[in-house]
Tab-separated table of C-alpha atoms in Angstrom:
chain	number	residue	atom	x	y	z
A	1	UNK	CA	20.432	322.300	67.677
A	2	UNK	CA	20.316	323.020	63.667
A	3	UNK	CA	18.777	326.586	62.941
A	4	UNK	CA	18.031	327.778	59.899
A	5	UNK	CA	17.443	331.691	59.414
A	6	UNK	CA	16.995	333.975	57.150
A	7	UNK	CA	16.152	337.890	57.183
A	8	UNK	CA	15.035	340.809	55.375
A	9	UNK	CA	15.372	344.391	55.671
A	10	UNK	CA	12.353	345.914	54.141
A	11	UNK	CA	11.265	349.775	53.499
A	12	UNK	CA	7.836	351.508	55.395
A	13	UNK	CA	5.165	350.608	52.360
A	14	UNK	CA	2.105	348.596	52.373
A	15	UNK	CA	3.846	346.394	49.908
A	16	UNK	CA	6.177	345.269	52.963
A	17	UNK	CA	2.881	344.221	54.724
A	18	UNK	CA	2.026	342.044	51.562
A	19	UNK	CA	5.078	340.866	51.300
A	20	UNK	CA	5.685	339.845	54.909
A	21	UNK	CA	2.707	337.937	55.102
A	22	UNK	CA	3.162	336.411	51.403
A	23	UNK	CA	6.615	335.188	53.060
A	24	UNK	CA	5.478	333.841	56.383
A	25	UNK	CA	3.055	331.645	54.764
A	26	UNK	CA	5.480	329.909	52.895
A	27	UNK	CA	7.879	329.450	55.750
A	28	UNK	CA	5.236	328.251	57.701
A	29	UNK	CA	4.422	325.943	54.763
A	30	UNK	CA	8.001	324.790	54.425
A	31	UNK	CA	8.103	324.082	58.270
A	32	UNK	CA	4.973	321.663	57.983
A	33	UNK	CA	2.047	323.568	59.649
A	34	UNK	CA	-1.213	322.466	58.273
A	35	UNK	CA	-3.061	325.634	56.288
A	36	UNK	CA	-5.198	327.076	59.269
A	37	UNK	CA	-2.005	327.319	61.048
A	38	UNK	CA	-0.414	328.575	57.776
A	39	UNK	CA	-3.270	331.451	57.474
A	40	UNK	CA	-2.828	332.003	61.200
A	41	UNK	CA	0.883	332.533	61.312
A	42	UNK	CA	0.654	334.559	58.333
A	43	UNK	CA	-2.065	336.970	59.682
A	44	UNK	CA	-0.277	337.321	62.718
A	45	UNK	CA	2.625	338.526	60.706
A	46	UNK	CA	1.071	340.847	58.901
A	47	UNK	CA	-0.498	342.293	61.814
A	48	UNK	CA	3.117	343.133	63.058
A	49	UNK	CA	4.041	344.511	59.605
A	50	UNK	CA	1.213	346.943	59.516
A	51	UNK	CA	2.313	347.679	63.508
A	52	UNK	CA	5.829	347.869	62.310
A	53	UNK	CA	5.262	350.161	59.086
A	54	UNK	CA	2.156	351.998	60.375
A	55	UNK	CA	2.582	352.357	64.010
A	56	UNK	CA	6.451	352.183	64.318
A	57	UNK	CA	8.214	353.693	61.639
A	58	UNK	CA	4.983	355.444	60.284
A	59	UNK	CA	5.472	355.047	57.188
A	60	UNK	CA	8.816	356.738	56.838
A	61	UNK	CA	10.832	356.046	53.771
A	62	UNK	CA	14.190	356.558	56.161
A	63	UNK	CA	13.192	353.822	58.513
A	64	UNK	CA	13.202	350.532	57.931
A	65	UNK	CA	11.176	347.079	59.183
A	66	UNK	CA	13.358	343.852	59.396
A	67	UNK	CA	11.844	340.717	59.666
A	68	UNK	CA	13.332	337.217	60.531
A	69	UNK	CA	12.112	333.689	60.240
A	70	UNK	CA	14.087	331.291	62.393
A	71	UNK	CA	12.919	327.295	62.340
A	72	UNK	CA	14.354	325.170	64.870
A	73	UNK	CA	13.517	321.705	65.084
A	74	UNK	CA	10.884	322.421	67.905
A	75	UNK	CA	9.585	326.159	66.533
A	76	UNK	CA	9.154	328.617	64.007
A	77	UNK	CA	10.146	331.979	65.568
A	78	UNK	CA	9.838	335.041	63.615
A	79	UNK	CA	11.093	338.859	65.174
A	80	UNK	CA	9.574	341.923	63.362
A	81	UNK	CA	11.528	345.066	64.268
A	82	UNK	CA	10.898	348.751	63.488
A	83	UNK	CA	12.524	352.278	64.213
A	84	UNK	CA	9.856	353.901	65.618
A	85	UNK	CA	9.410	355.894	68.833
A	86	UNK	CA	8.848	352.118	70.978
A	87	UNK	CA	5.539	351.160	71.576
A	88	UNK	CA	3.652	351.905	75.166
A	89	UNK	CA	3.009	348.202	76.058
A	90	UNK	CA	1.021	349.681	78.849
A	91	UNK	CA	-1.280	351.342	76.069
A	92	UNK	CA	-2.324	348.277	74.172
A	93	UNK	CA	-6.031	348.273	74.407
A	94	UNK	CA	-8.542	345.469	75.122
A	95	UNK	CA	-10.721	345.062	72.663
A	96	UNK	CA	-12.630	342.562	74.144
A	97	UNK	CA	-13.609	345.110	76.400
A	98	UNK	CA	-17.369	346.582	76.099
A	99	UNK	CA	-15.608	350.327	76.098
A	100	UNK	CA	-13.101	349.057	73.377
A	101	UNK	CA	-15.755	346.451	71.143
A	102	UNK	CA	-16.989	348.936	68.548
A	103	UNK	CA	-13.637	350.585	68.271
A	104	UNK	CA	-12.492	350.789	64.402
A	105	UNK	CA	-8.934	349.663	65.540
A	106	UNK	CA	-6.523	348.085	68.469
A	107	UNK	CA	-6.914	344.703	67.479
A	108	UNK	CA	-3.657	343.562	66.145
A	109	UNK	CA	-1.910	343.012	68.999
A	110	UNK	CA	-4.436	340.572	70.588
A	111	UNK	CA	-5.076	338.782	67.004
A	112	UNK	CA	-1.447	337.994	66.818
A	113	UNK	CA	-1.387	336.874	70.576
A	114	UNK	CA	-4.775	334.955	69.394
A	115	UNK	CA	-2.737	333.090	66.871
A	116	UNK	CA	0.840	332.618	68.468
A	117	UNK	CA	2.007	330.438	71.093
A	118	UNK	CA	4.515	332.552	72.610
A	119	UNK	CA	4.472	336.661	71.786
A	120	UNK	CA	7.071	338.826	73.148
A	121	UNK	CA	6.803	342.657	72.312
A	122	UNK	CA	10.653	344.590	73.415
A	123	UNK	CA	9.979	348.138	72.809
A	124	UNK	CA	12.850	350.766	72.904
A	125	UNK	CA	13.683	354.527	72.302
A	126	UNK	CA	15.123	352.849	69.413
A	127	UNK	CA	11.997	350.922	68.153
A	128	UNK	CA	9.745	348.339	69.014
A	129	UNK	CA	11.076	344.486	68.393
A	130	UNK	CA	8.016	341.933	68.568
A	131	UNK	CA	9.004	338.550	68.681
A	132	UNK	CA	6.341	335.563	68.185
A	133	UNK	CA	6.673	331.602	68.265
A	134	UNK	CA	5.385	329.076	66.839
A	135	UNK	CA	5.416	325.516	67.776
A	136	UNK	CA	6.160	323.227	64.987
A	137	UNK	CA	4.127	320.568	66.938
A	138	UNK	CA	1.664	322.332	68.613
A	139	UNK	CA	1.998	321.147	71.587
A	140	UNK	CA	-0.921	322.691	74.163
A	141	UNK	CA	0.958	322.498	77.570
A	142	UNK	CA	4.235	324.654	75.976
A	143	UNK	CA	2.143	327.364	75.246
A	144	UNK	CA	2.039	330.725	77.277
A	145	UNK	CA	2.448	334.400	77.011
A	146	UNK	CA	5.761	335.471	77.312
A	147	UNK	CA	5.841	338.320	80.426
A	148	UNK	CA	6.789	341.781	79.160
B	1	UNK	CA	-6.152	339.563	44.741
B	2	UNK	CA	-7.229	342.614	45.933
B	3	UNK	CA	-11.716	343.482	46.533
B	4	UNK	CA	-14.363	343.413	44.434
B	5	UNK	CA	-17.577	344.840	44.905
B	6	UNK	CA	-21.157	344.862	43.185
B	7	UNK	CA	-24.592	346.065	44.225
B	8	UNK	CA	-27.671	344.834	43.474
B	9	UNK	CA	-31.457	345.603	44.954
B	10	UNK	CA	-33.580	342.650	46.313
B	11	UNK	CA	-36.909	343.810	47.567
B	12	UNK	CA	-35.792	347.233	49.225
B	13	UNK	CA	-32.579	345.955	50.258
B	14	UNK	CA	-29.454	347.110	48.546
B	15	UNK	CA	-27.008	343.367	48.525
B	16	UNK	CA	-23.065	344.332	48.348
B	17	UNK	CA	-21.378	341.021	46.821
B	18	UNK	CA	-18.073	341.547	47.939
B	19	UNK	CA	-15.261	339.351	46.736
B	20	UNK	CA	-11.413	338.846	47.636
B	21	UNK	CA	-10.138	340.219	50.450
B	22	UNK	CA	-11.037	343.356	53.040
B	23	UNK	CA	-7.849	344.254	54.148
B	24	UNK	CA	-5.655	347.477	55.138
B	25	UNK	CA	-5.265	349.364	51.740
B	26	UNK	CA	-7.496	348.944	48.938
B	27	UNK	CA	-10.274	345.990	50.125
B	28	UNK	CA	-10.802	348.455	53.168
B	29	UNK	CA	-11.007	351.873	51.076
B	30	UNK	CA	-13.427	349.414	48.896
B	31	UNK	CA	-15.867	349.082	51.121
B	32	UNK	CA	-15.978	352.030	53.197
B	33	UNK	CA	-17.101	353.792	49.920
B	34	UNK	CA	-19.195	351.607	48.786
B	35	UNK	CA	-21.149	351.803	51.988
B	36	UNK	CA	-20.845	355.720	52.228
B	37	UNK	CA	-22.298	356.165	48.450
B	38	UNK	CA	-25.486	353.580	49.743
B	39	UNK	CA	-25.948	355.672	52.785
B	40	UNK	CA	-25.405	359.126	50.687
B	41	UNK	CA	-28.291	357.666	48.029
B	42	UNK	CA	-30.286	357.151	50.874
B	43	UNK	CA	-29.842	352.920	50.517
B	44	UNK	CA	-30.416	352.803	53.954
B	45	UNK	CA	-31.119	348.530	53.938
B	46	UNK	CA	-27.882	346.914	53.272
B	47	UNK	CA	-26.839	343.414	53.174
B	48	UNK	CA	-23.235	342.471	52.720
B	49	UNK	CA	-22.547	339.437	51.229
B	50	UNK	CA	-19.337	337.984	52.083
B	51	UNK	CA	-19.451	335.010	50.929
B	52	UNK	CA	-16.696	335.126	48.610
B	53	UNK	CA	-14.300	337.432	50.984
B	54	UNK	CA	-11.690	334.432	52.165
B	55	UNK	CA	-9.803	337.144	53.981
B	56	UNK	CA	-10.128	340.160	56.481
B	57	UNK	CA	-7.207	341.522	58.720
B	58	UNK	CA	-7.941	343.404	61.875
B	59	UNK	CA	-8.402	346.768	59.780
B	60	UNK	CA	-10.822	344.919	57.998
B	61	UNK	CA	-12.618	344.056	60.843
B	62	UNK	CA	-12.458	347.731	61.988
B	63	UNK	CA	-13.653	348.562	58.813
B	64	UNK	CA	-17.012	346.509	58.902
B	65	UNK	CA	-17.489	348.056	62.754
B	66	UNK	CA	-17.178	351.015	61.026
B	67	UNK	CA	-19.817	350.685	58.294
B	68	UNK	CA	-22.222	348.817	61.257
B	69	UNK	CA	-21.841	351.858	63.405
B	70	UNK	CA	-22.289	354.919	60.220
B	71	UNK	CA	-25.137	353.020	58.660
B	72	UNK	CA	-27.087	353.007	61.958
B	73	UNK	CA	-26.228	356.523	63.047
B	74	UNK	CA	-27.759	357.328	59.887
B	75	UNK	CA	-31.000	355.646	60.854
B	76	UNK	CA	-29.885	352.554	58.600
B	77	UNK	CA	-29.219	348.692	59.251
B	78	UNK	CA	-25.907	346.815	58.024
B	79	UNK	CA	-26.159	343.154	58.194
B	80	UNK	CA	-23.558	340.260	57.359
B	81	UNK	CA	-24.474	337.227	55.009
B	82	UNK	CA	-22.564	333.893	54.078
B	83	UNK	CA	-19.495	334.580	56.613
B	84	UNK	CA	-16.435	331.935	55.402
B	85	UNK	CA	-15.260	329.701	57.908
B	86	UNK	CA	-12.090	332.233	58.727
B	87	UNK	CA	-14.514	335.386	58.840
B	88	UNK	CA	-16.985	333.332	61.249
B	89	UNK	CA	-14.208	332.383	63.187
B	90	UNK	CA	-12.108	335.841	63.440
B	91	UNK	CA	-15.469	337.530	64.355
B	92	UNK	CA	-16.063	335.058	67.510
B	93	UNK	CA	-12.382	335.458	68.229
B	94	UNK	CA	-13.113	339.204	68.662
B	95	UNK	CA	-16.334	338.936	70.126
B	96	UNK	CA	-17.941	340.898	67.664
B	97	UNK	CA	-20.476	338.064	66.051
B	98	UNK	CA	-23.095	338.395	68.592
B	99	UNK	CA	-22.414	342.277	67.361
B	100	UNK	CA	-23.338	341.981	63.724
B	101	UNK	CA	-26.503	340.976	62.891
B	102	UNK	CA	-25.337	337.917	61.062
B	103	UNK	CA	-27.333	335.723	58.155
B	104	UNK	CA	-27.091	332.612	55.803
B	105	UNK	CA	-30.343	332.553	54.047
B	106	UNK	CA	-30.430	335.547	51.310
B	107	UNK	CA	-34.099	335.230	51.498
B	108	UNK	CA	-34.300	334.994	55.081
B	109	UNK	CA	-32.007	337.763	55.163
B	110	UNK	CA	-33.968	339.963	53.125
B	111	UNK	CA	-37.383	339.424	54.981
B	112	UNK	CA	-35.314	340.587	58.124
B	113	UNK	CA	-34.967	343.862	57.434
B	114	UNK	CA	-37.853	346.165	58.826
């Protein structure tokens, strides 16, 4: 199956977050997603960035975030990776929850899962790699979460 | 395009027209001040109007919590008028619309506020 990828290696600045989500709307774009898909793919990658560049490598100007957009025919998959400590997966707060609702933060994690067919979040000692699909066609019946 | 912010006084209520986007960074520092300098002067009736904010990201949406939750500590009200279509929907996503006290009649909006 033809792949086409591409990558970047970007520094621990806001501008990365801007950037990230500047570039994932035009992939998305390029791959043929109508524009509420577009702004949702986009947001969802920015939500990583700031996870990757906030949370991960906190902000760090000796770490660095890599991001990669790869479209197959059937998906767009993008993988944001940081060098942080590895995030607690186990940690990840519901904000849905009446404890969590009027909490000031914790809601990337479910926005991007809101917004993403498949999510996958690998965290190491090494940092935290969150990987998130796409389906070009949207098809209902292929989407799930990914177990972690 | 980064957040733009003006305040005007309707009645006893203090409108923030906010424009651009609230997001993590500047749109976020934006309007937590502008809120804090209201509540500080004692503007204790606010109204933001969001009508022209076509963005928010989740610290956004932590950041409007947050001005919701100071403003009524300090014995004040915060509500939300003219939500876009992608505000509307990210607050249902998070459950937090039936939270906000949330208008689209300036007027009616106004009237509201005790």
């Amino acid at each position: 199956m033809a792949a086409n990828r591409v990558s970047y290696t970007l520094d621990s600045t806001l501008e990365t977050v801007n950037n990230a989500e500047e570039t994932a709307g035009r992939m998305a774009a390029e791959a043929g997603f109508d524009e509420e898909e577009i702004m949702k793919i986009s947001m969802a990658v920015r939500e990583a960035a700031v996870n990757a560049v906030l949370h991960g490598n906190a902000y760090d100007p000796n770490k660095k975030v890599t991001l990669a957009f790869e479209r197959t025919v059937h998906d767009l998959v993008i993988v944001i990776r940081d060098q942080g400590k590895g995030l607690d997966v186990s940690r990840i707060p519901d904000p849905l929850s009446p404890d969590n609702l009027m909490k000031t933060s914790g809601r990337g994690i479910f926005l991007i899962r809101s917004f993403m067919d498949v999510v996958e979040i690998h965290p190491s000692q090494t940092g935290t790699e969150l990987r998130m699909t796409k389906h070009v066609h949207g098809n209902p019946a292929d989407s799930k979460e990914a177990p972690q | 395009m980064s957040m733009k912010s003006s305040t005007r006084q309707v009645d006893g209520v203090t409108i923030v027209d906010l424009s651009g986007r609230i997001t993590l960074g500047e749109g976020s520092v934006v309007l937590r001040d502008t809120v804090r300098d209201l509540l500080s002067k004692g503007q204790k009736k606010i109204l933001l109007n969001l009508g022209e904010v076509n963005y928010i990201d989740s610290s956004g949406i932590g950041e409007l919590v947050s001005a919701f939750t100071t403003a009524k500590n300090q014995g004040g009200e915060l509500k939300l008028l003219n939500l876009t279509k992608k505000v509307h929907d990210l607050l249902q996503i998070t459950k937090l619309y039936t939270v906000f006290d949330v208008k689209d009649d300036e007027a009616g909006a106004v009237k509201s506020f005790g």
